[in-house]
Amino acid sequence: MYNQSLDKGPLKDDGRDQDEDRRIEFEHNVLAGYTVEPKDWMPEGYRKTLIRQMSQHAHSEVIGMLPEGDWILRAPTLKRKAILLAKVQDEGGHGLYLYSATETLGVSRDLLYEDLLHGRAKYSSIFNYPTLSWADVGVIGWLVDGAAIMNQIPLTQCSYGPYARAMVRICKEESFHQRQGFELLNEMMNGSEKQKEMVQNSVNRWWWPTVMMFGPEDKDSVHSKESRTWGIKRVTNDELRQNFIDVTVPQAEILGVDLPDPDIRWNEERGHYDFGEVDWTEFWRVVSGHGPCNRDRIEAKRKAWEEGVWVREAIMAHALNEKVVDRHG
Amino acid sequence: MGNDSSNKEVEIPLYEVFIRSANGLEHRHVGSLHAADAEMAIMNARDVYVRRNEGVSIWVVPSACITASDPSSKEMLFGPSRDKIYRHPTFYNLPEGVRNI
Amino acid sequence: MTIAREETYDAHLLSFVLRLADSALIASQRMAEWCGVAPMLEEDIALSNVALDLLGQSRHLFTYASDLEGGSRSEDDFAFLRDPHEYLNYIIAELPNGDFAQSCTKSFLFSSFAKTVWSSLLDANDSRLRDIAAKSLKETNYHVEHFSSWFIRLGDGTDTSRQKILEGLDYVWPYTNEFFDDDSILISLEGVLKMKTNTLWTKWIEGVTNVFASARIDLPSTPDFICSGKYGIHSEHLGHILAEMQYLQRAYPGGRW
Ligand SMILES: [Fe+2]
Ligand SMILES: [Fe+2]
């Protein structure tokens, strides 16, 4: 998910491609459904767009471990604890698959990660909101993973082989994430009044940030056009957002929660739900680092990374010791 | 440990991971991961790539040890076999009624 | 007379099962603290796996404990509605993680012990325990492998990592005393469990000694330390763990989750 087409990435497309013929042929091939593999020739812009998008996606997965991870220790039942732990673990795995796919483009994970830790890289705005109650765990599964799945399914058809394959694997694993969230909320909605309030409060807080997850509107989205030509992103932000709202509104009815948007109503003519205006000012503030949790998230990861330096140095030293022993022993 | 300590850090090597999903099938490339040595790579592969019964055997190979063919030699390497259609059974016409060939 | 003896037997078996269940649960809770902040992404995933294994073990054991009691309490009642003095885990499970070296050292010593216990229970005169042991042993073998390899890598890594392992060991080692000091419950259950603390010790120390040798670290001497979580007398850490873990169940009694 989490590829919100954020253009202020760490890697800017600075050079123009020299080889116009190759580029035209490349775009022609991609349009014809040809899959690009790591060593194939590719326009520099394509490579950079992929690195930016894939690493943002990877960062989002690992940052996404934090808000939900905060509830593992407080999960209300052992069953829920196991589910949540397995889910957060999966998100770490997704980050790993995506970094690994990005590394096929000739960048190292450490460098990408350093960009994240030093605020040079973006990640999905959604994880900069706090998880304030147990219901948030359910709402994240239902809405946030729901939105993620919607965004990720088309990416399994992406023109870059390693990205597409990582997405296939990720989509398979995602399938339980959304369901567990919905089930959790449904259970709470059959509980006490207090529990129902908890769910409604959580939906109120997460609804709009989730709608923003699909990124800016198509008219304001800088990368949409070339991403489409290159087969990186085949469905636009607005199309995804509309799909998401169309499938989610009936689910909310079944659950018995209100979505905090008075403008949501079925439009017979369009065959879609209409919905209200997104507060794009808030979106850009969060994306630029001013969301409620941006600083906490980065700080948590930066601290963990720095505290891990001596560990990583030690295992490299040990591996070297072993090699020396092998040679002489 | 200052802020820049990570700059002098040596990057932990990348390993490619191959999984045999069941006996009778070949190992298939599933992705990569970082590990200090092969032993650690096997362990990490077990945790990262085999969490849902995906396999019965793991191979790990340092990514640096893989030599890949150059896509620009594609024509030279793979082109010549394209017109040797007589290597394929569909090249041959047999009279109606012939069985078990 | 007979009835009284059976009652003690049941109470002791329940205590023993809860001791294993609580140790697994609290160790899992501590392990889960690493999720998202481990030294490398691969390790986030590995430690979550260990935490999940331990959590699964505790759930099987709570289910058995519940059956022993006649089903009056669920696994969640055991986990979320008991106070610290009713918890019977070994204290080592509740120790703070500290840095990664301390965490690995603790988990290496604890999982090695768990391994000897599960192996021994394969011969118990109790089919439920045998089944749980057989399943848990497979998982625990991997935990031992994982944490002993970290203990060796860090012990035999850089000067810094070695120093940190030694400090972690210094802090954690005395708590292993509790694995083997006198144990009225094991004695009274000997006919069923066929488990003796001195046999456990022999097996445990043998495995541990090999790993220490590979890490080029001297085995510490057996300490005099007093430590009896298995009788419900804990360190001050457990109260905090439970306050966090039990918060929802305590704040919203009878809720649906
Ligand atoms: Fe994910
Ligand atoms: Fe997910």
XYZ file of C-alpha atoms and ligand atoms in Angstrom:
689
model
C 0.000 0.000 0.000
C 1.372 2.900 1.239
C 2.624 4.148 -2.096
C 0.909 7.454 -1.804
C 2.764 8.894 -4.781
C 4.691 11.205 -2.552
C 6.979 13.083 -4.817
C 9.473 14.485 -2.368
C 11.385 11.235 -2.187
C 15.062 10.973 -1.363
C 15.957 10.123 -4.924
C 15.173 12.779 -7.481
C 15.089 12.093 -11.148
C 17.866 14.410 -12.231
C 19.115 13.151 -15.567
C 17.297 12.815 -18.836
C 17.557 9.473 -20.512
C 20.052 9.476 -23.331
C 18.750 6.583 -25.237
C 15.355 7.635 -26.583
C 14.978 4.595 -28.829
C 15.530 2.168 -26.035
C 13.128 4.092 -23.921
C 10.410 3.986 -26.526
C 10.962 0.274 -27.012
C 10.898 -0.243 -23.260
C 7.608 1.577 -22.843
C 6.171 -0.309 -25.759
C 7.172 -3.628 -24.192
C 5.775 -2.705 -20.814
C 2.518 -1.653 -22.408
C 2.394 -5.050 -24.123
C 2.584 -6.704 -20.716
C 6.283 -7.595 -20.736
C 7.760 -8.049 -17.258
C 10.978 -6.187 -16.482
C 13.619 -8.119 -14.537
C 16.539 -6.733 -12.493
C 19.292 -6.864 -15.083
C 17.183 -5.654 -17.992
C 17.821 -2.220 -19.399
C 15.419 0.317 -17.933
C 15.091 4.090 -18.110
C 16.757 5.783 -15.170
C 13.440 7.420 -14.274
C 11.766 4.020 -14.094
C 14.455 2.696 -11.812
C 14.268 5.724 -9.561
C 10.491 5.716 -9.430
C 10.573 2.061 -8.450
C 13.177 2.603 -5.777
C 11.188 5.460 -4.345
C 7.858 3.690 -4.436
C 9.087 0.298 -3.274
C 11.178 1.664 -0.441
C 8.327 3.902 0.719
C 6.195 0.820 0.698
C 8.795 -1.136 2.683
C 9.219 1.691 5.198
C 5.458 1.818 5.660
C 5.367 -1.860 6.534
C 8.064 -1.639 9.184
C 6.814 1.638 10.652
C 3.373 0.065 10.597
C 4.580 -2.514 13.104
C 4.740 0.160 15.800
C 1.192 1.456 16.302
C -0.312 -2.023 16.474
C 2.709 -3.535 18.157
C 1.980 -1.226 21.055
C -1.092 -3.336 21.845
C 0.491 -6.802 21.731
C 1.363 -6.618 25.398
C -2.138 -5.414 26.279
C -4.240 -7.713 24.091
C -7.342 -8.696 26.062
C -7.268 -12.449 25.394
C -4.556 -14.953 24.604
C -6.161 -15.710 21.268
C -6.139 -12.038 20.277
C -2.576 -11.721 21.476
C -1.490 -14.563 19.199
C -3.381 -13.120 16.227
C -1.968 -9.643 16.706
C 1.572 -10.887 17.198
C 1.345 -12.960 14.036
C -0.064 -10.006 12.153
C 2.571 -7.528 13.258
C 5.196 -10.143 12.455
C 3.737 -10.450 8.958
C 4.081 -6.688 8.484
C 7.766 -7.006 9.344
C 7.986 -9.779 6.770
C 6.322 -7.554 4.187
C 8.877 -4.862 4.860
C 11.612 -7.429 4.423
C 10.238 -8.796 1.142
C 9.916 -5.278 -0.203
C 13.389 -4.175 0.838
C 14.687 -7.357 -0.688
C 12.867 -6.592 -3.949
C 14.214 -3.033 -3.895
C 17.741 -4.308 -3.426
C 17.508 -5.980 -6.833
C 17.684 -2.446 -8.243
C 21.164 -2.013 -6.879
C 20.515 -0.094 -3.667
C 21.301 -1.435 -0.231
C 18.747 -1.875 2.510
C 20.924 -0.036 4.999
C 21.060 3.043 2.812
C 17.325 3.020 2.264
C 16.793 2.557 5.960
C 19.115 5.431 6.803
C 17.030 7.642 4.537
C 14.023 6.712 6.622
C 15.746 7.295 9.946
C 17.034 10.680 8.879
C 13.662 11.850 7.655
C 14.715 11.798 3.995
C 12.208 9.119 3.010
C 8.447 9.053 3.214
C 6.105 6.356 4.372
C 2.360 6.047 4.559
C 0.709 8.895 6.440
C -1.632 6.497 8.231
C 0.950 5.262 10.710
C 1.470 8.715 12.102
C -1.795 8.520 13.974
C -1.873 7.080 17.493
C -3.529 3.835 18.581
C -5.504 4.879 21.635
C -7.699 1.898 22.398
C -7.947 -1.810 21.714
C -10.658 -1.069 19.144
C -7.964 0.673 17.106
C -6.380 -2.719 16.504
C -9.635 -3.907 14.977
C -10.149 -0.736 12.977
C -6.622 -0.860 11.606
C -7.213 -4.430 10.444
C -10.585 -3.661 8.934
C -9.962 -0.243 7.365
C -6.211 0.184 7.043
C -5.424 -3.347 5.913
C -8.586 -3.234 3.812
C -7.286 -0.141 2.049
C -3.840 -1.686 1.783
C -5.174 -4.815 0.120
C -7.136 -2.728 -2.348
C -3.975 -0.879 -3.267
C -1.756 -3.941 -3.317
C -3.772 -6.286 -5.486
C -3.179 -4.278 -8.697
C 0.516 -4.147 -7.794
C 0.762 -7.912 -8.259
C 0.498 -7.018 -11.975
C 3.213 -4.386 -11.769
C 5.718 -4.371 -14.633
C 8.731 -4.943 -12.385
C 9.062 -8.668 -11.674
C 10.554 -8.630 -8.160
C 7.984 -6.064 -6.955
C 5.100 -7.993 -8.483
C 6.306 -11.266 -6.947
C 6.747 -9.698 -3.522
C 3.210 -8.355 -3.802
C 1.817 -11.789 -4.619
C 3.381 -13.144 -1.470
C 2.226 -10.176 0.583
C -1.345 -10.293 -0.701
C -1.568 -13.959 0.266
C -0.473 -13.127 3.792
C -2.703 -10.067 4.042
C -5.825 -12.092 3.606
C -6.254 -12.758 7.314
C -5.345 -9.246 8.439
C -8.548 -7.573 7.414
C -10.789 -10.421 8.516
C -9.349 -10.591 12.006
C -9.945 -6.859 12.386
C -13.551 -7.093 11.318
C -14.168 -10.100 13.540
C -12.616 -8.336 16.523
C -14.854 -5.290 16.024
C -17.922 -7.388 15.478
C -17.268 -9.124 18.770
C -16.946 -5.785 20.565
C -20.095 -4.469 18.915
C -21.925 -7.359 20.555
C -20.459 -6.465 23.925
C -21.183 -3.729 26.426
C -22.184 -0.137 25.641
C -18.703 0.939 26.651
C -17.183 -1.403 24.120
C -19.461 -0.161 21.359
C -18.479 3.394 22.191
C -14.863 2.367 21.985
C -15.385 1.029 18.463
C -17.319 4.071 17.273
C -14.722 6.412 18.716
C -12.009 4.509 16.938
C -13.841 4.560 13.593
C -14.337 8.297 14.002
C -10.603 8.812 14.390
C -9.398 6.430 11.679
C -11.907 6.926 8.884
C -10.506 10.056 7.280
C -6.851 9.106 7.652
C -7.722 5.829 5.904
C -9.427 7.635 3.038
C -6.238 9.703 2.699
C -4.130 6.556 2.415
C -4.785 6.366 -1.314
C -2.826 9.563 -1.768
C -3.644 12.895 -3.380
C -6.428 13.215 -5.921
C -5.448 12.265 -9.446
C -5.429 15.883 -10.562
C -2.752 16.655 -7.945
C -0.774 13.463 -8.205
C 2.611 14.151 -9.738
C 3.635 10.629 -10.605
C 0.391 9.057 -11.690
C 0.907 9.497 -15.420
C 4.390 8.087 -15.780
C 3.693 5.350 -13.224
C 0.884 4.306 -15.489
C 2.952 4.414 -18.684
C 5.561 2.287 -17.000
C 3.062 -0.188 -15.632
C 4.133 0.485 -12.055
C 0.766 1.666 -10.924
C -2.126 0.616 -13.081
C -5.063 1.952 -11.085
C -5.278 5.595 -10.013
C -5.594 6.953 -6.480
C -9.134 8.170 -7.084
C -10.280 4.857 -8.550
C -8.864 2.966 -5.573
C -10.406 5.380 -3.098
C -13.814 5.049 -4.704
C -13.583 1.240 -4.725
C -12.622 1.273 -1.088
C -15.551 3.439 -0.074
C -17.941 1.386 -2.166
C -17.020 -1.860 -0.424
C -16.627 -0.388 3.052
C -19.936 1.438 3.474
C -22.023 -1.775 3.481
C -19.538 -3.408 5.868
C -19.964 -0.508 8.293
C -23.720 -1.016 8.156
C -23.371 -4.683 9.058
C -21.051 -3.790 11.882
C -23.456 -1.127 13.112
C -21.020 1.788 13.154
C -21.423 5.229 11.617
C -18.805 6.522 9.230
C -18.005 10.114 10.178
C -18.862 11.584 6.779
C -22.373 13.031 6.451
C -21.962 13.245 2.672
C -21.762 9.517 2.117
C -24.775 8.463 0.090
C -25.453 6.100 -2.770
C -25.431 7.764 -6.183
C -27.640 5.742 -8.453
C -26.424 7.523 -11.555
C -22.733 6.945 -10.942
C -23.271 3.529 -9.437
C -20.975 4.577 -6.594
C -21.152 6.145 -3.178
C -20.590 9.892 -3.057
C -18.443 11.085 -0.216
C -17.260 14.310 1.376
C -14.221 16.452 0.811
C -10.939 15.124 2.222
C -8.965 17.558 4.360
C -5.898 17.639 2.155
C -4.227 20.235 4.333
C -4.096 17.694 7.124
C -2.788 15.084 4.722
C 0.114 17.256 3.580
C 0.934 18.277 7.119
C 1.188 14.631 8.155
C 3.180 13.721 5.062
C 5.597 16.558 5.728
C 6.374 15.217 9.172
C 3.867 17.074 11.323
C 1.411 14.295 12.122
C 0.722 13.388 15.740
C 3.225 10.524 15.771
C 5.784 11.133 13.009
C 8.516 12.036 15.440
C 7.749 9.187 17.843
C 7.760 6.596 15.078
C 11.085 7.639 13.642
C 12.586 8.032 17.082
C 11.533 4.502 18.062
C 13.120 3.022 14.947
C 16.213 5.201 15.173
C 16.775 4.166 18.767
C 16.364 0.475 17.925
C 18.747 0.809 14.972
C 21.420 2.543 17.003
C 21.116 0.121 19.861
C 21.607 -2.632 17.312
C 24.866 -1.293 15.891
C 27.082 -3.283 18.252
C 25.054 -6.424 17.577
C 25.471 -6.152 13.829
C 29.157 -5.370 14.206
C 29.566 -8.375 16.483
C 28.012 -10.888 14.125
C 30.183 -9.681 11.280
C 33.246 -9.961 13.492
C 32.222 -13.433 14.559
C 31.639 -14.554 10.974
C 35.149 -13.366 10.197
C 36.592 -15.184 13.239
C 34.961 -18.375 12.057
C 36.419 -18.019 8.588
C 39.895 -17.573 10.043
C 39.406 -20.636 12.208
C 38.201 -22.627 9.210
C 41.253 -21.734 7.216
C 43.761 -22.462 9.945
C 41.972 -25.137 11.914
C 28.043 5.486 19.753
C 27.268 8.737 17.982
C 24.773 9.477 15.296
C 27.222 8.663 12.569
C 28.305 5.329 14.000
C 26.208 3.538 11.412
C 28.241 5.111 8.642
C 31.238 2.955 9.367
C 29.090 -0.095 9.819
C 29.801 -2.920 7.401
C 26.646 -4.036 5.716
C 25.478 -7.516 6.594
C 25.617 -9.586 3.406
C 22.639 -10.475 1.289
C 21.684 -14.121 0.721
C 19.316 -15.502 -1.880
C 16.839 -18.014 -0.513
C 15.495 -21.083 -2.297
C 12.742 -23.257 -0.856
C 11.628 -26.752 -1.766
C 7.926 -26.693 -1.012
C 7.555 -30.474 -0.963
C 9.684 -33.478 -1.754
C 9.428 -34.227 -5.438
C 9.618 -30.537 -6.363
C 12.671 -28.432 -7.117
C 13.933 -25.624 -4.910
C 12.526 -22.303 -6.035
C 13.871 -18.836 -5.514
C 11.656 -16.988 -3.032
C 13.576 -13.818 -2.205
C 16.527 -12.680 -0.183
C 17.530 -11.647 3.310
C 20.510 -10.431 5.283
C 22.691 -12.655 7.449
C 26.236 -12.625 8.729
C 26.918 -16.163 7.532
C 25.245 -19.137 5.899
C 24.152 -20.730 9.138
C 22.375 -17.575 10.206
C 20.902 -17.242 6.728
C 19.280 -20.672 7.040
C 17.779 -19.763 10.399
C 16.534 -16.425 9.155
C 15.105 -18.049 6.055
C 13.167 -20.450 8.227
C 11.636 -17.574 10.169
C 11.101 -15.223 7.259
C 10.077 -17.479 4.395
C 8.663 -20.631 5.996
C 6.090 -19.355 8.465
C 3.128 -20.955 6.741
C 4.285 -24.452 5.882
C 5.846 -23.216 2.681
C 8.661 -25.710 2.606
C 10.627 -28.758 3.625
C 14.110 -27.720 2.561
C 16.053 -24.472 2.329
C 19.036 -23.420 0.241
C 20.837 -20.154 0.846
C 23.468 -18.664 -1.441
C 25.395 -15.428 -0.925
C 23.921 -13.081 -3.519
C 27.437 -12.039 -4.466
C 28.153 -15.613 -5.601
C 25.504 -15.609 -8.285
C 26.656 -14.918 -11.813
C 23.814 -13.940 -14.062
C 23.749 -13.890 -17.829
C 23.786 -10.459 -19.382
C 20.396 -9.469 -20.814
C 22.177 -7.822 -23.757
C 23.490 -11.236 -24.820
C 19.949 -12.504 -24.877
C 19.903 -12.898 -28.659
C 23.217 -14.733 -28.723
C 22.340 -17.003 -25.834
C 18.728 -17.764 -26.459
C 17.966 -16.724 -30.014
C 19.597 -19.677 -31.796
C 17.411 -22.255 -30.100
C 14.269 -20.519 -31.219
C 14.297 -21.820 -34.804
C 15.234 -25.408 -34.002
C 11.616 -26.367 -34.071
C 12.497 -29.963 -34.925
C 13.403 -30.349 -31.237
C 9.757 -30.159 -30.331
C 7.365 -33.096 -30.734
C 4.746 -30.850 -32.323
C 7.062 -30.534 -35.371
C 6.191 -34.028 -36.540
C 3.029 -35.094 -38.327
C 1.936 -38.652 -37.819
C -0.840 -40.427 -39.696
C -4.228 -40.723 -37.976
C -4.632 -43.685 -35.757
C -1.036 -44.004 -34.574
C -1.087 -44.460 -30.807
C 1.441 -44.473 -27.996
C 4.061 -42.305 -29.654
C -7.272 -40.608 53.811
C -7.200 -41.565 50.148
C -9.347 -38.583 49.257
C -7.027 -36.213 51.030
C -4.077 -37.690 49.212
C -5.753 -37.300 45.846
C -6.614 -33.722 46.590
C -2.997 -32.867 47.297
C -1.991 -34.729 44.211
C -4.403 -32.692 42.058
C -3.366 -29.448 43.685
C 0.281 -30.249 43.087
C -0.271 -31.266 39.496
C -2.234 -28.072 38.904
C 0.594 -26.035 40.420
C 3.102 -27.791 38.243
C 1.075 -27.233 35.074
C 0.546 -23.589 35.971
C 4.238 -23.210 36.668
C 4.994 -24.273 33.111
C 2.082 -22.295 31.668
C 2.965 -19.103 33.526
C 6.644 -19.383 32.662
C 5.805 -19.761 28.974
C 3.286 -16.917 29.014
C 5.494 -14.442 30.844
C 8.515 -15.363 28.717
C 6.356 -14.822 25.644
C 5.197 -11.446 26.917
C 8.801 -10.348 27.421
C 9.869 -11.722 24.052
C 7.056 -9.823 22.348
C 8.570 -6.575 23.628
C 11.224 -7.019 20.942
C 8.705 -7.028 18.131
C 9.495 -3.982 16.007
C 12.695 -2.924 17.756
C 15.105 -5.857 17.314
C 18.658 -5.196 16.025
C 17.761 -6.346 12.525
C 14.519 -6.934 10.660
C 15.178 -10.672 10.341
C 15.402 -10.855 14.123
C 12.102 -9.010 14.648
C 10.500 -11.834 12.754
C 12.462 -14.592 14.495
C 11.714 -13.322 18.001
C 8.033 -12.974 17.166
C 8.091 -16.619 16.160
C 9.567 -17.588 19.508
C 7.003 -15.454 21.336
C 4.225 -17.147 19.379
C 5.565 -20.603 20.201
C 5.711 -19.794 23.904
C 2.257 -18.275 23.846
C 0.908 -21.393 22.144
C 2.543 -23.605 24.773
C 0.994 -21.600 27.580
C -2.436 -21.890 26.011
C -2.209 -25.685 25.780
C -1.107 -25.801 29.390
C -3.873 -23.471 30.600
C -6.405 -25.626 28.831
C -5.051 -28.626 30.694
C -5.048 -26.677 33.966
C -8.643 -25.750 33.359
C -9.574 -29.395 32.815
C -7.750 -30.388 35.988
C -9.913 -27.921 37.875
C -13.109 -29.168 36.307
C -13.401 -26.356 33.794
C -14.285 -23.571 36.182
C -11.694 -21.191 34.759
C -10.820 -20.497 31.112
C -7.339 -19.887 29.738
C -8.098 -16.181 29.860
C -9.254 -16.352 33.464
C -5.933 -17.911 34.346
C -3.935 -15.375 32.389
C -5.822 -12.191 33.099
C -7.569 -12.588 36.428
C -4.854 -13.890 38.716
C -2.701 -11.657 40.887
C 1.087 -11.801 41.014
C 1.224 -14.114 44.034
C -0.947 -16.625 42.167
C 1.478 -16.711 39.271
C 3.906 -19.606 39.547
C 6.454 -18.887 36.824
C 10.175 -19.062 37.318
C 11.422 -15.553 37.977
C 13.881 -15.666 35.097
C 10.904 -15.402 32.727
C 9.830 -12.057 34.165
C 13.244 -10.367 34.198
C 13.463 -7.224 32.109
C 14.944 -7.773 28.671
C 17.767 -5.327 29.164
C 19.906 -5.072 26.057
C 19.948 -7.671 23.306
C 22.826 -9.555 24.941
C 20.991 -9.897 28.223
C 17.853 -10.958 26.437
C 19.681 -13.624 24.457
C 21.490 -14.893 27.525
C 18.259 -15.149 29.487
C 16.464 -16.877 26.643
C 19.358 -19.253 26.051
C 19.435 -20.360 29.705
C 15.667 -20.547 30.008
C 15.016 -22.369 26.738
C 17.794 -24.860 27.524
C 16.026 -25.587 30.776
C 12.637 -25.844 29.078
C 14.191 -28.326 26.685
C 15.294 -30.624 29.519
C 11.861 -30.371 31.121
C 9.986 -31.197 27.922
C 12.340 -34.071 27.131
C 11.822 -35.464 30.580
C 8.042 -35.122 30.350
C 7.998 -37.357 27.287
C 8.229 -40.189 29.834
C 5.628 -38.853 32.244
C 2.728 -40.988 33.337
C 0.315 -38.383 32.077
C -0.746 -38.467 28.473
C -1.836 -34.815 28.314
C 1.557 -33.658 29.526
C 3.302 -36.048 27.162
C 1.412 -34.611 24.196
C 2.121 -31.037 25.176
C 5.761 -31.917 25.789
C 6.168 -33.568 22.401
C 4.847 -30.520 20.595
C 6.700 -28.023 22.749
C 9.980 -29.869 22.501
C 10.176 -29.362 18.738
C 9.671 -25.644 19.177
C 12.011 -25.417 22.112
C 14.817 -27.214 20.289
C 14.717 -24.378 17.805
C 14.723 -21.750 20.551
C 17.809 -23.322 22.078
C 19.467 -23.387 18.684
C 18.562 -19.773 18.036
C 19.643 -18.321 21.361
C 22.726 -20.420 21.850
C 23.895 -19.298 18.439
C 23.359 -15.670 19.491
C 25.160 -16.327 22.762
C 28.119 -17.707 20.840
C 28.110 -15.004 18.169
C 27.992 -12.210 20.705
C 30.306 -13.929 23.182
C 32.810 -14.485 20.411
C 32.107 -11.285 18.468
C 33.662 -7.938 19.351
C 35.029 -6.768 22.706
C 31.863 -4.762 23.206
C 29.519 -7.645 22.512
C 31.519 -9.968 24.712
C 31.439 -7.449 27.536
C 27.678 -7.108 27.178
C 27.188 -10.875 27.221
C 29.263 -11.124 30.386
C 27.221 -8.385 32.038
C 23.968 -9.995 30.959
C 25.164 -13.334 32.267
C 26.137 -11.796 35.549
C 22.619 -10.469 35.989
C 20.686 -13.492 34.772
C 22.687 -16.490 35.922
C 21.700 -16.434 39.639
C 18.065 -16.849 38.637
C 18.811 -20.296 37.213
C 19.113 -21.434 40.818
C 15.392 -21.756 40.960
C 15.365 -24.435 38.264
C 17.049 -26.916 40.544
C 16.662 -25.984 44.182
C 14.463 -28.068 46.367
C 11.052 -28.590 45.000
C 8.324 -30.177 47.096
C 5.966 -30.303 44.152
C 8.313 -32.318 41.965
C 8.976 -34.657 44.859
C 5.304 -35.285 45.516
C 4.638 -35.794 41.796
C 7.637 -38.003 41.202
C 5.517 -41.069 40.577
C 3.730 -39.322 37.705
C 6.286 -36.986 36.270
C 9.347 -39.168 36.803
C 11.317 -35.978 37.039
C 14.101 -35.211 39.456
C 15.799 -31.884 39.865
C 19.259 -33.422 39.901
C 18.676 -35.265 36.618
C 17.356 -32.069 35.092
C 20.451 -30.286 36.308
C 22.824 -32.859 34.837
C 21.182 -32.625 31.429
C 20.900 -28.858 31.506
C 24.465 -28.186 32.587
C 25.796 -30.535 29.946
C 24.087 -28.655 27.111
C 24.884 -25.267 28.548
C 28.541 -26.101 29.132
C 29.063 -26.899 25.452
C 27.638 -23.574 24.398
C 29.742 -21.697 26.932
C 32.815 -23.401 25.547
C 31.970 -22.334 21.987
C 31.436 -18.789 23.191
C 34.767 -18.999 25.059
C 33.043 -18.007 28.287
C 33.661 -19.593 31.669
C 30.751 -21.214 33.396
C 29.828 -19.148 36.458
C 29.737 -20.890 39.807
C 26.466 -22.003 41.334
C 25.108 -19.081 43.328
C 23.444 -18.948 46.718
C 20.704 -16.778 45.396
C 17.202 -17.026 46.862
C 14.581 -17.121 44.193
C 11.208 -18.811 44.332
C 8.750 -17.630 41.731
C 7.545 -21.197 41.422
C 5.971 -20.751 44.870
C 4.445 -17.415 43.982
C 7.080 -15.145 45.492
C 8.216 -12.960 42.635
C 10.446 -10.097 41.721
C 8.881 -6.663 41.581
C 8.789 -6.859 37.804
C 5.868 -9.259 37.594
C 3.342 -6.816 39.008
C 4.160 -4.378 36.229
C 3.951 -7.026 33.546
C 0.521 -8.077 34.780
C -0.715 -4.510 35.198
C -0.075 -3.978 31.516
C -1.139 -7.399 30.311
C -4.364 -7.599 32.322
C -5.460 -4.007 31.889
C -8.399 -4.545 29.530
C -9.845 -7.535 31.325
C -9.614 -5.730 34.637
C -10.992 -2.434 33.357
C -13.924 -3.946 31.440
C -14.946 -7.075 33.320
C -17.018 -9.505 31.323
C -16.359 -7.763 28.008
C -16.451 -9.501 24.648
C -13.184 -9.490 22.807
Fe 1.463 -5.524 5.125
Fe -1.412 -6.128 6.827
